[in-house]
Amino acid sequence: MPTAEVTMVEPKAAFMSCPMSVHYIVGHRSEGSLVQDFTALERIGVRHLQDTAETVDRAARVVVTGTERLHYDFLVLSPGIDYMEEAIPGFAEHRKKLPVGFRAFEQQAVKAALDAYEGGNIVLSVPPMPFRCPIAPYERAAMFAAWMNDNDKPGKVILLDQNPGIPIGKPVISAAFAELYPDRIEHVNGVEFQSVDAETKMIDTDQGNLTYGMAALVPPQQAAGLIRRAELGALWAKVDFPTFQSAFDEDVYVIGDSVGSKLPKSGHLAFESGIRVARHIADRVRDGQAEAALDLPSAICFAAFNASEAMEVNVTAQWDDFLSEIKRQPLVDKKRSANALTTAEVWSTSVWAQLLG
């Protein structure tokens, strides 16, 4: 039987989940409950190179890191997203005082900022679509408002939304804002940023100026820079479905939030994509070729509104080989519930166990 050696290039010493992390930020769970090391992977023979993949030489079939040149037969890239900081004038100059928290371990800075908050409005933002987890910014607004209520803090949450409307789950999210936080959340759609200054705590937009006590803005997003350096796409990686092979190189696969498609950017979709790609590569190693099913990975997301209620979104999809397009079928909760929050806990525990043992 053919065998394969697997090397995982990952600069972090451990994994931290972005799903469920808002519960850590507002103090409902520990950081340790979201963090897990890679011992289980190393136990089954996966080598963890704690380094950063800087470039990919596709002609030579080499990944260049800070310390090594790794030759590959098959390459799977899941580098995530980069923030387009220049889209919010002033953001780059003040990034240390404007924590984002949409990448692993950045949640620590958001929690520190919230813990240090003394009063005034909390300003959050929603970047233009597409971005990582489309309901996450709305969950953050609700959970921050709940935190302000629970701790009797003055002020309100101002959610500056760069979209014309809530992209998915609007009836449930709008109802939660109106019913649970009528005096705590101010949701402003269609905002364009003109400048931000963390020294004066001032934000200028096309709809007016405001000051804040704390701000956690989310800039527009694009695929991580490694994708562009490897010439696998401009804004997002271009892949062929249903295999997730690069449109430019059949021996390179791209999964996760770097992929440009109609599929939502969710942790669950990245998880399922990884399983399918691993099977596809294993078949190619064993048989020299592989088939891929036309049903695509599902995108499951949850949004909590407080410590007792949440909603679930599950977008399933099929690849239409005749039309060469993705056909989506969104399944969205019609109301918030305690059951959705319980389901989120069960789901997250299951996924983490499957990922890392």
XYZ file of C-alpha atoms in Angstrom:
357
model
C 0.000 0.000 0.000
C 1.297 3.489 -0.812
C 1.975 5.691 2.195
C 2.213 9.428 2.697
C 4.122 11.714 5.016
C 2.088 14.645 6.313
C 3.583 17.933 7.523
C 1.414 20.680 9.013
C 2.964 24.150 8.868
C 1.321 26.208 11.612
C 2.990 29.122 13.425
C 0.919 28.717 16.582
C 1.738 26.146 19.247
C -1.964 25.362 19.706
C -5.390 25.709 18.122
C -7.927 28.279 19.315
C -11.526 28.146 18.134
C -13.094 31.284 16.691
C -16.600 29.745 16.922
C -17.874 30.167 20.514
C -15.100 32.686 21.303
C -17.486 35.572 22.023
C -18.571 33.612 25.101
C -14.957 33.812 26.322
C -14.759 37.538 25.538
C -17.799 38.350 27.701
C -16.665 36.032 30.495
C -19.034 33.078 30.074
C -16.292 30.520 29.455
C -12.536 30.199 29.909
C -9.890 30.713 27.258
C -8.702 27.166 27.947
C -12.057 25.767 26.846
C -11.318 27.033 23.316
C -7.633 26.070 23.126
C -6.182 22.660 22.322
C -2.661 21.528 21.434
C -1.637 19.308 18.531
C -0.578 16.266 20.547
C -3.233 14.016 18.997
C -2.051 14.856 15.469
C 1.577 14.240 16.351
C 0.559 10.916 17.918
C -0.729 9.642 14.562
C 2.400 10.732 12.720
C 1.612 14.266 11.544
C 4.672 16.484 11.819
C 3.918 19.961 13.189
C 6.392 22.516 11.908
C 5.828 25.594 14.059
C 6.682 28.142 11.406
C 5.043 30.388 8.818
C 4.566 29.426 5.169
C 6.000 32.480 3.425
C 5.791 31.528 -0.251
C 4.989 28.604 -2.525
C 7.228 27.797 -5.485
C 4.737 25.808 -7.531
C 7.212 25.127 -10.353
C 9.643 23.497 -7.922
C 6.803 22.082 -5.748
C 8.268 23.681 -2.639
C 6.790 25.527 0.337
C 9.238 28.074 1.737
C 9.016 28.784 5.470
C 11.210 30.882 7.701
C 13.449 27.887 8.407
C 12.860 25.196 5.771
C 12.101 24.387 2.151
C 9.461 21.670 2.125
C 9.013 19.573 -1.013
C 5.485 18.360 -1.662
C 3.522 16.075 -3.932
C 0.197 17.523 -2.815
C -0.319 20.817 -1.049
C -3.346 21.867 1.017
C -3.576 25.563 1.870
C -5.863 26.946 4.549
C -4.266 30.285 5.459
C -7.483 32.106 6.366
C -8.077 35.796 5.849
C -6.221 39.092 5.941
C -7.756 42.408 6.963
C -7.887 45.152 4.347
C -6.823 47.792 6.848
C -6.529 50.583 4.296
C -10.320 50.416 3.763
C -10.777 52.181 7.113
C -8.575 55.317 7.018
C -6.495 55.536 10.188
C -7.007 51.917 11.199
C -3.463 50.742 10.436
C -1.907 53.543 12.497
C -4.078 52.646 15.497
C -4.433 48.863 15.118
C -2.975 48.121 18.573
C -5.843 50.042 20.158
C -8.493 48.665 17.798
C -8.650 44.896 18.406
C -10.547 42.904 15.783
C -10.796 39.348 17.097
C -11.791 37.570 13.873
C -8.618 35.447 13.803
C -7.483 32.906 16.379
C -5.979 34.305 19.595
C -6.927 37.907 18.673
C -9.897 37.434 20.991
C -7.523 37.956 23.916
C -7.061 41.613 22.953
C -10.803 42.147 22.514
C -11.475 40.667 25.940
C -8.759 42.846 27.486
C -10.325 45.937 25.909
C -13.784 44.987 27.170
C -12.458 44.266 30.661
C -10.799 47.702 30.686
C -13.906 49.500 29.428
C -15.137 52.137 31.870
C -18.087 53.673 30.070
C -19.285 55.378 26.935
C -20.539 53.743 23.772
C -19.041 50.521 22.424
C -18.627 50.803 18.653
C -18.539 47.605 16.600
C -18.628 47.157 12.853
C -19.682 44.747 10.124
C -17.484 44.605 6.999
C -18.971 44.334 3.505
C -19.707 40.829 2.307
C -18.010 38.412 1.926
C -16.401 38.016 5.345
C -15.708 35.328 7.922
C -18.918 34.014 9.545
C -21.694 36.337 8.294
C -23.698 36.305 11.542
C -20.742 36.714 13.928
C -20.701 40.562 14.090
C -24.394 40.576 14.993
C -23.791 37.955 17.677
C -21.003 40.126 19.064
C -23.293 43.162 19.235
C -25.948 41.205 21.131
C -23.507 39.575 23.533
C -21.798 42.904 24.273
C -25.196 44.480 24.935
C -26.042 41.609 27.294
C -22.685 42.135 29.031
C -23.451 45.845 29.481
C -26.852 44.975 30.993
C -25.406 42.306 33.281
C -22.698 44.662 34.549
C -24.890 47.767 34.693
C -22.614 49.707 32.336
C -23.611 53.084 30.878
C -23.820 53.659 27.145
C -24.913 51.462 24.274
C -23.570 49.310 21.443
C -23.387 51.130 18.114
C -23.105 48.640 15.249
C -21.768 50.327 12.095
C -22.753 48.018 9.247
C -21.135 48.460 5.836
C -23.862 46.326 4.238
C -27.276 47.619 3.137
C -28.919 45.008 5.354
C -28.275 41.923 7.467
C -27.103 39.300 4.921
C -28.625 36.197 6.544
C -30.974 35.556 9.470
C -32.334 39.101 9.373
C -35.802 38.410 10.910
C -34.367 36.658 13.963
C -31.446 39.043 14.455
C -33.590 42.174 14.030
C -36.189 40.791 16.456
C -33.506 39.994 19.034
C -32.090 43.517 18.820
C -35.556 45.100 19.114
C -36.949 42.836 21.827
C -33.902 42.225 24.019
C -31.899 45.429 23.565
C -34.183 48.265 22.397
C -32.150 50.867 24.307
C -28.762 49.163 24.082
C -28.145 48.497 20.371
C -28.130 51.103 17.619
C -27.721 49.379 14.258
C -26.737 51.655 11.365
C -26.708 50.202 7.824
C -24.813 51.315 4.732
C -21.987 53.055 6.599
C -18.805 54.245 4.896
C -15.800 54.961 7.125
C -13.951 58.219 6.585
C -11.465 58.036 9.465
C -10.776 56.527 12.870
C -8.525 57.938 15.590
C -7.891 55.770 18.640
C -6.128 58.603 20.486
C -9.162 60.877 20.469
C -11.574 57.896 20.307
C -13.313 59.474 17.347
C -14.831 57.780 14.282
C -15.942 59.763 11.236
C -18.414 58.212 8.790
C -20.519 59.414 5.885
C -23.476 59.371 8.299
C -21.883 61.441 11.022
C -19.175 61.496 13.677
C -19.130 59.727 17.004
C -16.921 59.170 20.014
C -16.572 55.895 21.864
C -15.450 54.314 25.084
C -14.332 51.129 23.329
C -14.165 50.112 19.671
C -13.653 46.751 17.958
C -13.883 47.357 14.226
C -13.759 44.588 11.613
C -12.113 45.734 8.365
C -13.092 44.274 4.989
C -11.427 40.937 4.318
C -9.560 39.073 1.613
C -7.649 35.822 1.332
C -4.373 35.655 3.227
C -1.387 37.047 1.339
C 0.078 33.581 0.741
C -2.678 32.989 -1.830
C -1.612 35.979 -3.915
C 2.092 35.230 -3.529
C 1.435 31.710 -4.840
C -0.556 33.221 -7.743
C -3.690 31.273 -6.825
C -6.077 34.214 -6.960
C -6.308 37.966 -6.528
C -8.778 38.850 -3.791
C -9.773 35.236 -3.043
C -8.404 31.859 -4.117
C -9.956 30.481 -7.291
C -10.757 26.777 -6.946
C -12.510 24.105 -8.977
C -15.530 22.458 -7.413
C -16.360 19.967 -6.092
C -12.712 18.976 -5.416
C -11.350 22.292 -4.025
C -8.321 21.955 -6.308
C -6.792 25.240 -7.369
C -7.987 26.434 -10.751
C -4.305 27.031 -11.548
C -2.711 23.838 -10.180
C -4.373 20.436 -9.724
C -1.889 19.400 -7.047
C -2.751 22.366 -4.832
C -5.965 22.423 -2.816
C -7.359 25.478 -1.030
C -9.905 25.190 1.772
C -11.357 27.442 4.429
C -12.040 31.157 4.317
C -9.471 31.937 1.598
C -11.718 30.363 -1.032
C -13.735 32.645 -3.279
C -17.208 31.203 -3.843
C -20.902 31.504 -2.983
C -20.291 29.249 0.028
C -20.381 31.075 3.391
C -17.070 31.399 5.193
C -17.565 29.232 8.276
C -15.404 27.046 10.484
C -17.655 24.056 9.891
C -17.328 24.360 6.120
C -13.532 24.470 6.450
C -13.658 21.402 8.705
C -15.765 19.378 6.252
C -13.708 20.594 3.287
C -10.544 19.332 4.950
C -12.011 15.867 5.385
C -13.088 15.687 1.749
C -9.762 16.957 0.439
C -7.859 14.456 2.596
C -9.941 11.620 1.126
C -9.410 12.949 -2.404
C -5.647 13.051 -1.922
C -5.614 9.585 -0.310
C -7.454 8.178 -3.351
C -4.948 9.831 -5.691
C -2.035 8.416 -3.695
C -3.553 4.914 -3.720
C -5.139 4.775 -7.188
C -3.545 7.611 -9.129
C -6.955 9.265 -9.580
C -9.990 10.297 -7.552
C -13.663 11.222 -7.831
C -15.505 13.846 -5.772
C -19.169 13.886 -4.778
C -21.314 16.730 -6.111
C -22.730 17.550 -2.684
C -20.573 20.242 -1.122
C -19.614 20.746 2.544
C -22.229 22.399 4.723
C -21.737 25.724 6.469
C -23.083 25.662 10.018
C -23.023 28.795 12.169
C -24.585 29.786 15.474
C -25.267 33.221 16.925
C -25.963 33.638 20.630
C -28.011 36.622 21.791
C -27.424 36.196 25.537
C -26.516 33.430 27.981
C -29.686 31.467 27.220
C -30.766 31.942 23.566
C -29.232 31.546 20.123
C -30.030 30.832 16.480
C -28.611 28.369 13.961
C -27.850 28.757 10.265
C -27.035 25.743 8.083
C -26.295 26.336 4.412
C -26.132 23.130 2.376
C -25.002 23.179 -1.253
C -24.642 21.113 -4.401
C -22.302 21.529 -7.344
C -24.261 21.658 -10.603
C -21.853 20.076 -13.066
C -24.005 20.975 -16.087
C -24.241 24.689 -15.236
C -20.854 24.803 -13.435
C -22.293 26.636 -10.458
C -23.030 26.219 -6.765
C -26.660 25.845 -5.744
C -27.271 26.733 -2.102
C -30.075 25.786 0.249
C -30.037 27.918 3.436
C -31.774 26.519 6.507
C -32.225 29.365 8.994
C -33.939 29.277 12.384
C -37.188 31.208 12.413
C -36.774 32.217 16.061
C -34.129 32.264 18.759
C -34.180 29.459 21.312
C -32.399 27.798 24.208
C -32.191 24.638 22.104
C -29.985 26.367 19.518
C -27.522 27.353 22.242
C -27.394 23.760 23.515
C -26.888 22.533 19.954
C -24.004 24.976 19.522
C -22.272 23.568 22.603
C -22.709 19.973 21.410
C -21.614 20.856 17.884
C -18.464 22.682 18.983
C -17.373 19.945 21.370
C -17.864 17.328 18.652
C -15.946 19.268 16.004
C -13.018 20.019 18.318
C -12.784 16.333 19.280
C -12.807 15.237 15.635
C -10.216 17.850 14.714
C -7.694 17.302 17.471
C -8.722 14.242 19.471
